[in-house]
XYZ file of C-alpha atoms in Angstrom:
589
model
C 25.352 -7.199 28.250
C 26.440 -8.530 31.748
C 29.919 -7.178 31.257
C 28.853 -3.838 30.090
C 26.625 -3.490 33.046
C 26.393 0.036 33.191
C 25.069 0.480 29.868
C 22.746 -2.611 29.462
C 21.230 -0.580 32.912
C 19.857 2.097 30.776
C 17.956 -0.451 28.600
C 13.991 -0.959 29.293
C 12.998 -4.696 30.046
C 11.401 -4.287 26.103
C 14.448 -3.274 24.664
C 16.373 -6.239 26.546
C 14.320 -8.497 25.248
C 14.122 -7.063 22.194
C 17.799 -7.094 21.489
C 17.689 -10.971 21.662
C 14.814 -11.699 19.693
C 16.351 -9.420 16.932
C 20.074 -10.826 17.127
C 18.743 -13.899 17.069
C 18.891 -14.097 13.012
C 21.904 -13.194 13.117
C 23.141 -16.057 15.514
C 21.321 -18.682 13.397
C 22.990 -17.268 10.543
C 26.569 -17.749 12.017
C 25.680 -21.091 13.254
C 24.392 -22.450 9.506
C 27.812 -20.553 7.981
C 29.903 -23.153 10.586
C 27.668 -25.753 9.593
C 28.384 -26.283 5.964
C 31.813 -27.926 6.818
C 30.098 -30.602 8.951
C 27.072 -30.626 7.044
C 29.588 -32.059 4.178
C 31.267 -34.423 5.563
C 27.970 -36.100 7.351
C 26.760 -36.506 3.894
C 30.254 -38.137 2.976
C 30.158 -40.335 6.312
C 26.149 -41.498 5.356
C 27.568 -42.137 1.960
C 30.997 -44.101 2.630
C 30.206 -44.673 6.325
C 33.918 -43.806 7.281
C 35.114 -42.527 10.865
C 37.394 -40.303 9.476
C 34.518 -37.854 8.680
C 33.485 -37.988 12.402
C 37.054 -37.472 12.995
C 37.797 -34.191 11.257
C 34.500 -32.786 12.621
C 35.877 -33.211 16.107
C 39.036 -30.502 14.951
C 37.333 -28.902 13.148
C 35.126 -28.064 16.201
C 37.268 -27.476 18.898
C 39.308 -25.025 16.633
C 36.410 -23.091 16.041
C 35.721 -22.864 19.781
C 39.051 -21.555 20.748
C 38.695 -18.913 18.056
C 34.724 -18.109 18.441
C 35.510 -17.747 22.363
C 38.825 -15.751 22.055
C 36.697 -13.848 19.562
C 33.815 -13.281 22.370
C 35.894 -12.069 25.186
C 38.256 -10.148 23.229
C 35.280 -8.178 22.246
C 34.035 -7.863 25.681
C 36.577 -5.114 26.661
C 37.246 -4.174 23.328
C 34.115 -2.418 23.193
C 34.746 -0.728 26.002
C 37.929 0.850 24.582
C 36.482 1.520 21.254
C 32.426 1.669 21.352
C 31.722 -0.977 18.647
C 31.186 -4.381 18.338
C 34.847 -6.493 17.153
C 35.646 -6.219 13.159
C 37.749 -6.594 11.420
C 39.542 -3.252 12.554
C 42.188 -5.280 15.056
C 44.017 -6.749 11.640
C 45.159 -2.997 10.709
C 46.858 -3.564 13.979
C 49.130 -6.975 12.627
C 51.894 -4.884 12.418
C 51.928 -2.845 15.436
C 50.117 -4.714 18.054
C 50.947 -2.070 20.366
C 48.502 0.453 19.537
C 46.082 -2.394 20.131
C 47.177 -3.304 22.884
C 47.223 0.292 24.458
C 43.454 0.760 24.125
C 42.812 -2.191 26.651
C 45.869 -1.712 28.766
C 43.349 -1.296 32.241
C 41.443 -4.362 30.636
C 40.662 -6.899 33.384
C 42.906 -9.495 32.540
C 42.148 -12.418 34.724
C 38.944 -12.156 34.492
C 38.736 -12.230 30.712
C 40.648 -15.156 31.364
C 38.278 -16.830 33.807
C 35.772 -15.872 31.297
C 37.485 -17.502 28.224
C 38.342 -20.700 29.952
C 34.424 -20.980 31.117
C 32.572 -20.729 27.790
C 35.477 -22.635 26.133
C 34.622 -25.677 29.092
C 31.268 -25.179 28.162
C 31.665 -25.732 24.266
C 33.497 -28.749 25.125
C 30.925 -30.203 27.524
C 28.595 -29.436 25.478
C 29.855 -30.703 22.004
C 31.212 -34.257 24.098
C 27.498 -34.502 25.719
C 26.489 -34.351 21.849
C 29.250 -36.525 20.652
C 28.701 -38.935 23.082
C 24.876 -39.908 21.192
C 26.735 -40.971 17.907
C 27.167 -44.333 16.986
C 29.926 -46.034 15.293
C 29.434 -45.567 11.342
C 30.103 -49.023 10.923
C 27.352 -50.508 13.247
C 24.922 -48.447 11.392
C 22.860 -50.731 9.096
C 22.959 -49.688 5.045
C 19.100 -50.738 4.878
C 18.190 -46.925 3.589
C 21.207 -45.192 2.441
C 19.154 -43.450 -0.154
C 16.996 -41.988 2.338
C 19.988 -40.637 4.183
C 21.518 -39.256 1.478
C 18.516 -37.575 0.015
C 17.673 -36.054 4.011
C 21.737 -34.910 4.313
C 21.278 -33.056 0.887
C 18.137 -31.620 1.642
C 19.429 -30.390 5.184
C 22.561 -29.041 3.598
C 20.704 -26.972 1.063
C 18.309 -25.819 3.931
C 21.325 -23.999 5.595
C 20.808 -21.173 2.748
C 17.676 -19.418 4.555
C 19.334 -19.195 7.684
C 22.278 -17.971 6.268
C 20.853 -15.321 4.329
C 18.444 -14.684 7.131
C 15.357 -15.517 5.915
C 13.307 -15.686 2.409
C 13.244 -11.815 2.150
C 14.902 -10.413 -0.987
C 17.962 -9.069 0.722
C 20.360 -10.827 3.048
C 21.017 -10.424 6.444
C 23.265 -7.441 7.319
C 23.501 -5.307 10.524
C 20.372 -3.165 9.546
C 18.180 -6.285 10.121
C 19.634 -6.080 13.870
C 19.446 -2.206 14.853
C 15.664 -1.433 16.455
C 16.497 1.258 18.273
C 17.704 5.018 18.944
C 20.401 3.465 22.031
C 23.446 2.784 20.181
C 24.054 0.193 22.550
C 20.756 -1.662 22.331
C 22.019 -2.175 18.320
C 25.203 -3.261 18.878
C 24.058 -5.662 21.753
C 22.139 -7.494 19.210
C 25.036 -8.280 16.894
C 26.814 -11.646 16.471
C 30.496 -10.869 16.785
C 32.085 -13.854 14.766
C 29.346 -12.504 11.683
C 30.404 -9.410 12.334
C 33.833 -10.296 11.817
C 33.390 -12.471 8.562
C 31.279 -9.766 7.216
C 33.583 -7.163 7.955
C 36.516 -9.400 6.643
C 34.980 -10.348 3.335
C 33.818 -6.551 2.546
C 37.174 -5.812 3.513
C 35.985 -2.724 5.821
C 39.360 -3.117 7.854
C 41.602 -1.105 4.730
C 42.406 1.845 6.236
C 45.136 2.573 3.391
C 44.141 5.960 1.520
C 44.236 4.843 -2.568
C 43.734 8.169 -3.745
C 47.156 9.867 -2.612
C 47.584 12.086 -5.925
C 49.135 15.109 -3.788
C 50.755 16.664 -0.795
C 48.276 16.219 1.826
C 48.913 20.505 2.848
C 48.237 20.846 -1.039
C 44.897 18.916 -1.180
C 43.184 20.289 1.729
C 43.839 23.769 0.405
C 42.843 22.631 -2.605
C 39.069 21.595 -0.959
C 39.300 24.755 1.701
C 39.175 27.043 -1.528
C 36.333 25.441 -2.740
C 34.398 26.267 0.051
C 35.631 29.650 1.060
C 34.251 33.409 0.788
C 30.521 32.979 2.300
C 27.807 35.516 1.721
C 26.940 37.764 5.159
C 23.263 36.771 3.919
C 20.916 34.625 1.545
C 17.640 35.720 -0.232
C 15.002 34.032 1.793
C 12.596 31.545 0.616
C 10.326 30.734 3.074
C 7.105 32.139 4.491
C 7.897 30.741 7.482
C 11.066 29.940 10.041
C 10.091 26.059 10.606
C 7.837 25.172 8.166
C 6.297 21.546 7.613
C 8.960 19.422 5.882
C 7.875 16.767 2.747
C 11.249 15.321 1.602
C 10.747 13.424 -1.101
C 13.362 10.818 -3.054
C 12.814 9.884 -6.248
C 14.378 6.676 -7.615
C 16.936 7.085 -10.381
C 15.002 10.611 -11.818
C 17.321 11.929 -14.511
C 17.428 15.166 -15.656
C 17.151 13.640 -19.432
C 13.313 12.606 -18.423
C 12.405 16.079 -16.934
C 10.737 18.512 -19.421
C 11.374 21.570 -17.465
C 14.630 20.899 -16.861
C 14.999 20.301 -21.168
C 14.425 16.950 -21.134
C 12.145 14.838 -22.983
C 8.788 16.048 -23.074
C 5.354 14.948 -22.016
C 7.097 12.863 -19.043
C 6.437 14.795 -15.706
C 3.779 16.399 -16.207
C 3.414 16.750 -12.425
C 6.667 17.919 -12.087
C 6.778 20.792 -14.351
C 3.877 21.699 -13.537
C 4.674 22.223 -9.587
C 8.108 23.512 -11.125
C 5.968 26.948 -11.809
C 5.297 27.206 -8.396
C 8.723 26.626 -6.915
C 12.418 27.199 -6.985
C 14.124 25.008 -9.521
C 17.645 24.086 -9.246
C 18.757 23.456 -13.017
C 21.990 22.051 -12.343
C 22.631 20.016 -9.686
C 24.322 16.549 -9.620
C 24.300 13.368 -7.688
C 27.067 12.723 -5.779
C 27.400 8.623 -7.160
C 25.234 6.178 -8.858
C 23.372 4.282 -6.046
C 20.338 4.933 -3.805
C 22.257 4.304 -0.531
C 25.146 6.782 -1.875
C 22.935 9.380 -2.626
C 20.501 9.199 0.397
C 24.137 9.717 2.475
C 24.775 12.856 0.346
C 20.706 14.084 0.552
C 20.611 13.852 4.155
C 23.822 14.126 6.024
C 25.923 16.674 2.965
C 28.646 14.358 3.274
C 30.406 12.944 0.232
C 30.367 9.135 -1.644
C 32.927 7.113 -2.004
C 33.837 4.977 -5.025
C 33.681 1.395 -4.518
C 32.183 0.864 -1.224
C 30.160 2.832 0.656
C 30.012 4.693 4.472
C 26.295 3.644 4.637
C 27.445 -0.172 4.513
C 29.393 0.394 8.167
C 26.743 1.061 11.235
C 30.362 2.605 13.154
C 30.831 5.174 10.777
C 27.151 6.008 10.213
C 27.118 6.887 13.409
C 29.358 9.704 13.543
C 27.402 11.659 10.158
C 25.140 14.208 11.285
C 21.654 13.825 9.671
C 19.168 17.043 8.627
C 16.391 14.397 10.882
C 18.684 14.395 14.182
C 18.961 18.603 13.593
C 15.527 18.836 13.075
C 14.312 16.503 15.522
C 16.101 19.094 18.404
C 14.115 22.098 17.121
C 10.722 19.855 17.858
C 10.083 18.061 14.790
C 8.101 14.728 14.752
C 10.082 12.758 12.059
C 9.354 9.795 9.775
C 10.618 7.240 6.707
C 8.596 5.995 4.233
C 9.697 3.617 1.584
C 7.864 0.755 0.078
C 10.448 -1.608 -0.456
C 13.017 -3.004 2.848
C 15.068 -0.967 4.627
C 17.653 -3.847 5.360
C 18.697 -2.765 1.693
C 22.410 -1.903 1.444
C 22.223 -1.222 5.697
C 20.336 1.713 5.271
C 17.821 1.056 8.268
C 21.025 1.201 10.261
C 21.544 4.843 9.253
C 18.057 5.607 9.330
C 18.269 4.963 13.033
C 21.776 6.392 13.349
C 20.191 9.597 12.097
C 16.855 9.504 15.282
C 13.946 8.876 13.279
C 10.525 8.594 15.136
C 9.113 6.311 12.965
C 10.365 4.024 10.116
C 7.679 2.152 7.260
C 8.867 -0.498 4.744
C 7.680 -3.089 3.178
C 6.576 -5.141 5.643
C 4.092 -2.325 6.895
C 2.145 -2.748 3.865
C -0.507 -5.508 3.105
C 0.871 -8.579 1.571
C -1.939 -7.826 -1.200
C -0.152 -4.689 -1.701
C 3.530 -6.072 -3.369
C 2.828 -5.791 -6.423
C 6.374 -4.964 -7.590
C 9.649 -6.876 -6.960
C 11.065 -4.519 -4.993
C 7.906 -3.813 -2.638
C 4.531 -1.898 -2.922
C 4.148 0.695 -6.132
C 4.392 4.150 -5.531
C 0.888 5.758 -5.601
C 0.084 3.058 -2.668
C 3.231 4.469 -0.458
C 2.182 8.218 -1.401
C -1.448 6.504 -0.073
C 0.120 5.520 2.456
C 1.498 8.732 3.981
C -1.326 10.660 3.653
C -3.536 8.455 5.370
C -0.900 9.295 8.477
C -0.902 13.260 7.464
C -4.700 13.362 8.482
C -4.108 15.565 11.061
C -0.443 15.222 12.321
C 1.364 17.070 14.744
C 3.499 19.850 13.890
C 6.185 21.035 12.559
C 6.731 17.608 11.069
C 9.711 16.225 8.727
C 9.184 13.287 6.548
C 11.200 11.547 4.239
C 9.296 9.294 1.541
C 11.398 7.466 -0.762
C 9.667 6.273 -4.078
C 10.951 2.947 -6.157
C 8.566 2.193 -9.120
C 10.947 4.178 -11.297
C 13.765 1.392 -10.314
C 14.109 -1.457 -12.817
C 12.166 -4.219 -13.721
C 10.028 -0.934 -14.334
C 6.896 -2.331 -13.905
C 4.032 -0.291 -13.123
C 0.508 -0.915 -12.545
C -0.859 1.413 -14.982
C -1.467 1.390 -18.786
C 2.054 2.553 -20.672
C 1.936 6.529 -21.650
C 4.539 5.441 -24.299
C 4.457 2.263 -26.480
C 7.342 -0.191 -27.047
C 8.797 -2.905 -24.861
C 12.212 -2.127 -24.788
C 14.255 -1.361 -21.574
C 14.472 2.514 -22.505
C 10.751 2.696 -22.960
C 9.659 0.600 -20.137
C 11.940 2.796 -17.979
C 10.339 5.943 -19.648
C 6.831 4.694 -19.093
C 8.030 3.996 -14.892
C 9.017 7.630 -14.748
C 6.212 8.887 -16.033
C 3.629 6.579 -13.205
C 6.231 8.220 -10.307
C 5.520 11.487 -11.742
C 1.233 10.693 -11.689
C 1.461 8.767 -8.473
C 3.173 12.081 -7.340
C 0.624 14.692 -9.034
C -2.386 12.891 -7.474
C 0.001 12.915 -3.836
C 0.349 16.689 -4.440
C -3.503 17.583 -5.300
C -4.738 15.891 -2.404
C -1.736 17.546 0.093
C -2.610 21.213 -1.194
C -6.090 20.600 0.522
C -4.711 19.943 4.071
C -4.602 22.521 6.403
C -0.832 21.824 7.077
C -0.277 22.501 3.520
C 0.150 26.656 3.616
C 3.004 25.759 6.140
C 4.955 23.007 4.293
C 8.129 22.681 2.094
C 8.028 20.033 -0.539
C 11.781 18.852 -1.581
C 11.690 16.750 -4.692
C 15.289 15.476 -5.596
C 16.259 12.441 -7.062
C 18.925 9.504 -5.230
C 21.023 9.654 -8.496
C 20.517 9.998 -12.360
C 20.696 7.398 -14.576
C 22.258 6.016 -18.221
C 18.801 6.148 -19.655
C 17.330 6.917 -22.266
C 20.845 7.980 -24.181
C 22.592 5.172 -22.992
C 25.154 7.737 -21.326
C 29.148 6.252 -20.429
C 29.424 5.812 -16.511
C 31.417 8.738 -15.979
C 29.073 10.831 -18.283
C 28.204 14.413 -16.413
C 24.465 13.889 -17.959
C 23.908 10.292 -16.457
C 24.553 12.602 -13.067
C 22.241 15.599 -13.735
C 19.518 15.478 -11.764
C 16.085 17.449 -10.852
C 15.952 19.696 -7.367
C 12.862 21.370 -7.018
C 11.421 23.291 -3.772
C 7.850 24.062 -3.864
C 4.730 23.838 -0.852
C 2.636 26.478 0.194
C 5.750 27.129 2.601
C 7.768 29.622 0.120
C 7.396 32.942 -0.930
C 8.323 32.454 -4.291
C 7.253 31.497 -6.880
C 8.243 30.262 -10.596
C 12.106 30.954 -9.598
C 15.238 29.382 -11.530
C 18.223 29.044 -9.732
C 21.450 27.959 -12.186
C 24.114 27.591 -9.872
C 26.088 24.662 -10.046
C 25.831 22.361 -7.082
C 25.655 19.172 -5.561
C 23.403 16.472 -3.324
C 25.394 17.665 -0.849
C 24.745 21.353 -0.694
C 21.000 20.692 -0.211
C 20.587 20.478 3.848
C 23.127 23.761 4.297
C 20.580 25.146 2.173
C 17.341 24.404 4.328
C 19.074 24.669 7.591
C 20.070 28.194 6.673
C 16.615 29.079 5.262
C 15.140 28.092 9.013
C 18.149 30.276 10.582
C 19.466 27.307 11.763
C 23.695 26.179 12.200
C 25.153 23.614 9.641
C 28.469 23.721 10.576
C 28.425 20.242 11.179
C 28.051 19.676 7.530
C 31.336 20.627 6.271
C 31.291 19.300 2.992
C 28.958 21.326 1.996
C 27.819 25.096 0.329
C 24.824 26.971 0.488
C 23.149 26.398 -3.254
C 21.702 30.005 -2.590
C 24.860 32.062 -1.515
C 26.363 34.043 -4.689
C 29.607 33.871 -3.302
C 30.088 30.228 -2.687
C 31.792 28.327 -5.476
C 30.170 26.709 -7.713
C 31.064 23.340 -8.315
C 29.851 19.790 -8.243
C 31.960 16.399 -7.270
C 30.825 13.338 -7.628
C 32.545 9.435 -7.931
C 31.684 6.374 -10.051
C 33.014 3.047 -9.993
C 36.984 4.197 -9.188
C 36.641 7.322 -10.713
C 35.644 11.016 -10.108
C 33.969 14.034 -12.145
C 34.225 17.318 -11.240
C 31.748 19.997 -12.800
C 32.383 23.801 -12.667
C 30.986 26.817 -15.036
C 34.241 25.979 -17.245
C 33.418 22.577 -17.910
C 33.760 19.093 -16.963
C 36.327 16.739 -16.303
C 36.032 12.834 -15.493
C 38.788 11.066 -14.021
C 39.934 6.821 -14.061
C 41.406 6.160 -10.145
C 42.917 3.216 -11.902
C 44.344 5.025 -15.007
C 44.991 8.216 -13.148
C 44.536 9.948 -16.137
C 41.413 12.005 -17.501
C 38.804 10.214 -19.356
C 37.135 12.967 -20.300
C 38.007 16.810 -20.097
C 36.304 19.323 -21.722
C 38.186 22.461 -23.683
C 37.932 25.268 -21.409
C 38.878 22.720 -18.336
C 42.177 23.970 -16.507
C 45.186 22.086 -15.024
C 43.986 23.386 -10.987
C 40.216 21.935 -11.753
C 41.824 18.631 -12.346
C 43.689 19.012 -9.205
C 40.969 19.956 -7.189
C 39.352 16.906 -8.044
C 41.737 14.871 -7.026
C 42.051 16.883 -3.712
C 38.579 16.218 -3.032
C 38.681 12.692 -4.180
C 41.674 12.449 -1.889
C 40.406 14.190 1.543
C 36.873 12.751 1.282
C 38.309 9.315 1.047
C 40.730 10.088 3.679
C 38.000 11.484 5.909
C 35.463 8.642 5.229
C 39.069 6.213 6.774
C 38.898 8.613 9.606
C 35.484 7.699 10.598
C-alpha cells in the first residue's frame, strides 16, 4: 500500500485497517502451507534427534525467502502495469519474456532493488535471531520423547485450520478477502505467494483456446447470426418504468418438478399458482450445471464455461457488467440474501465486483438458526428479508438466493411425499422451497411496495432428478422463468420462445427503457425477431437447443453425443462457434 501511494490515499482509515484485519487469514494460511515442510522434519529431529533435520530447514528457508521476496516486489510494480495482484499470468510469458518485460519497462528499477535486498536482510535477521534460540539436538535430554512426539503431531495436524482458513465449511479463497466496492481495498488484502499457488494449482494462467473447431472469421459469424435482426420494439410488460425489483434464485429447480411447466404434479403449488398471474417462460435453459455458473449467466448475460469457471477469478469478474451495477446508477438501493456463505465458489468476490449495497449470509443469521448443512432453511431467509422490506426505500433491487432444495435435502417440515430415497427426499425439498416461497409471497402482496414490484423467479440450473437424466440431457437443463408482482400489466401470459439464463437481464433492462449493450451475449426473450436458441456447457461438452431440435456435443470426442432428427449440419456448427468465441472471450478477460 506504501508503494501504490496514490491509490491507498483514496482509502478511509476503516478501510485501511480493514484490509489488514481481513488479509490477515489469508497470510496465516500461506504461512501454515510453508510450514508443513518444517513441521515434518521437527517431528523427525524430536524423533531421531539428528542435525540434519535442522539442516535442511535452514535451505529450505532461505530459498523460500529469495522466492517469497522476488515474488513481493515483482508484484509491487506489476500491479501497476496490469491492475491485479501477481498470478500465475507471468508463466504464459516463459516463452516470450519480452511482452513481460514491456509492461514494466518505466518500472523503478533500483529501487525495487533496494526494496528486495531489505525485506530479504530482514528474513535473514529475523530467521538467524530465531535460529540462534535452538539447541543442539544432541544436548537435548530423551526424558519425554513421547510427549514431544505426541505435541509435534498434534501441531502438525493443527496447521489444517489455518490453512483452510478457519472451521467454516468452505476454504479460504479470495472472496473471504474482498470487503469492499474499491477494487483496490480487495486486492490490498491479498497474500501474493497464495495468490500465486492458488492460481497455479487451478491452473488460471492457460490462456490456450481448447475449443478451436473453426476459422476464427467463420465462428464469429457463426455467433453474430445468432444474434442479429432486432425488433424496432417489444410488447411491454410493466405498469411501471422502474418498478421494485424481487430477484429470486432458486436452487437446482427443474422444470421436471414444476406442474405448470408439465412437470410432476402437486409440487409447487405456489408456483403455479403465481404462474396465473404472470408471464411464464416455458422454455428456457440454464446455461451449466452449478450455482456459481448460473448466477454469472442470471446476472451479468454472459456465458459458462466448461470446466472451470469466470466466477472463480476476482480479475475477470471484474470486467462483467452486472444488472445490480446498471441498476444501482438509475437509483436503486441493492441487496444479497442467501442463507448459506458467500465465500462459496468466490462468489462474494463477484457480488462485490457487481456494487451491491448490502450483502447477508450465513453468518448474519442466529447460530440457533443453521439448521441445514449448508446454512439457515429457506422460509427463515424469506423471514429474513421481509423483516428488512418493512418499509424500505425505493425503487429497490434484491437478489435472494434460496438453498433448502440443494442436497442433503433436508427440510424442517413434515415430507409432502413418502419414501426415503434420494429422488423423494429431493422431491419433498422442492416442494418446502415452493411453501417457504408461497407464505414469502402472501405476506409481500400486503406491502404497500407490492403494486410497484417485479418478482423474477428462475432457477441457478436444473437438475438429473427425478428421471435420473444423462449430463448432457436438454431436460436436466430446462428450467422455470416466471415474472409476476403487482408490477406487470399482464396477466396469465405464456411466452414459448426458446431462450437462455442469459437473455433474462436484456429482457428487464429493455422493459425499464434502459441500454444493455453491454451484455452482448445476450437476446431479448420478448423480441419476435431475435433467434431463438439456447447454449449451454457441461463437463467438456456443449448443447445447443433451437425449434429444430437438440444437439449435445463431447469437447473430448468432438463428436455429437446426441443429435436429434431434424438437427442440421450449421446448428452443429454454431455450437461449436459459440463454444469457441465464449471460451475465447472468457481468455480475453
Amino acid at each position: 500500500m506504501a508503494y501504490q501511494g496514490d491509490k491507498a490515499a483514496t482509502l478511509t482509515f476503516d478501510e485501511l485497517i480493514r484490509v489488514f484485519w481481513y488479509g490477515l487469514r489469508m497470510d496465516f494460511s500461506f504461512a501454515a502451507y510453508l510450514s508443513i515442510i518444517p513441521f515434518l522434519l521437527f517431528l523427525n529431529e524430536t524423533a531421531f534427534r539428528k542435525p540434519l533435520f535442522l539442516k535442511i530447514i535452514t535451505g529450505y528457508t532461505y530459498v523460500l525467502l529469495v522466492l517469497i521476496v522476488l515474488l513481493v516486489t515483482g508484484d509491487l510494480e506489476l500491479y501497476s502495469a496490469w491492475g491485479f495482484r501477481l498470478d500465475s499470468t507471468p508463466l504464459q510469458y516463459l516463452n516470450t519474456p519480452a511482452e513481460m518485460l514491456a509492461s514494466t519497462a518505466s518500472a523503478p528499477v533500483w529501487l525495487l532493488a533496494l526494496l528486495f535486498f531489505a525485506l530479504l536482510a530482514t528474513g535473514v535477521f529475523g530467521f538467524k535471531l530465531i535460529k540462534s534460540k535452538w539447541k543442539p539436538a544432541e544436548k537435548i535430554k530423551r526424558k519425554h520423547l513421547a510427549a514431544e512426539l505426541l505435541l509435534s503431531l498434534f501441531l502438525l495436524a493443527l496447521l489444517v485450520l489455518p490453512i483452510r482458513g478457519g472451521w467454516q465449511q468452505i476454504p479460504l479463497n479470495q472472496s473471504d478477502v474482498y470487503f469492499s466496492h474499491k477494487i483496490f481495498a480487495n486486492h490490498a488484502g491479498v497474500n501474493i505467494p497464495w495468490n500465486v499457488m492458488h492460481s497455479v494449482l487451478k491452473k488460471n494462467h492457460n490462456t490456450k483456446n481448447p475449443y478451436l473447431y473453426l476459422e476464427d472469421a467463420q465462428a464469429q459469424a457463426l455467433v453474430q447470426e445468432l444474434y442479429k435482426p432486432k425488433s424496432d420494439s417489444v410488447p411491454s410488460l410493466l405498469r411501471v418504468k422502474r418498478p421494485n425489483i424481487l430477484f429470486i434464485i432458486l436452487e437446482s429447480y427443474t422444470a421436471k418438478l414444476v406442474g405448470s411447466l408439465g412437470g410432476t404434479p402437486g409440487v409447487t403449488p405456489n408456483f403455479d399458482a403465481l404462474a396465473k398471474k404472470g408471464v411464464l417462460f416455458q422454455n428456457i435453459y440454464a446455461a451449466g450445471d452449478r450455482s456459481e455458473k448460473g448466477m454469472v449467466a442470471l446476472l451479468s448475460g454472459y456465458p459458462v464455461q466448461t470446466t472451470t469457471s469466470i466466477i472463480k477469478t476476482p480479475k475477470k469478474t471484474e470486467r462483467l457488467p452486472q444488472l445490480a451495477a446498471e441498476l444501482k446508477k438509475e437509483g436503486y438501493q441493492t441487496s444479497y440474501y442467501y442463507g448459506g456463505e458467500l465465500a462459496f465458489a468466490n462468489i462474494k468476490s463477484y457480488l462485490i465486483n457487481g456494487q451491491y449495497d448490502r450483502l447477508l449470509e450465513k453468518k448474519d443469521f442466529p447460530s440457533k438458526n443453521y439448521n441445514s448443512k449448508w446454512g439457515v432453511h429457506d422460509h427463515i431467509l424469506f423471514d429474513k428479508v421481509l423483516a428488512d422490506h418493512q418499509n424500505p426505500k425505493q425503487p429497490f433491487f434484491t437478489t435472494i438466493f434460496t438453498l433448502s432444495s440443494h442436497e442433503p435435502y433436508d427440510v424442517p417440515i413434515p415430507a409432502k411425499f413418502p419414501g426415503t430415497d434420494e429422488v423423494t427426499q429431493f422431491q419433498n425439498s422442492f416442494y418446502y422451497t415452493d411453501w417457504a416461497l408461497g407464505k414469502f409471497i402472501a405476506v409481500a402482496e400486503k406491502q404497500p411496495w407490492w403494486k410497484n414490484t417485479l418478482v423474477v423467479l428462475v432457477a441457478d440450473h436444473g437438475h438429473p432428478f427425478p428421471t435420473r437424466d444423462q449430463n448432457d440431457a436438454p431436460s436436466k437443463f430446462r428450467i422455470p422463468l416466471l415474472l409476476a408482482g403487482g408490477a406487470l400489466a399482464v396477466q396469465d401470459t405464456i411466452i414459448t420462445t426458446i431462450g437462455s439464463q442469459t437473455d433474462l437481464v436484456p429482457t428487464l433492462l429493455q422493459q425499464m427503457g434502459l441500454p444493455s449493450y453491454q451484455f452482448a451475449w445476450s437476446k431479448n426473450l420478448l423480441d419476435t425477431k431475435a433467434t431463438p436458441f439456447a447454449f449451454y456447457v457441461f463437463n467438456d461438452g456443449f448443447g445447443m437447443v433451437t425449434a429444430q431440435g437438440t444437439v449435445t456435443f463431447d469437447n473430448v470426442a468432438k463428436r455429437p453425443i446426441h443429435r436429434d432428427t431434424a438437427v442440421t449440419q450449421k446448428q452443429i456448427d454454431q455450437g461449436k462457434a459459440y463454444m469457441q468465441t465464449s471460451f475465447g472471450d472468457f481468455l480475453k478477460k
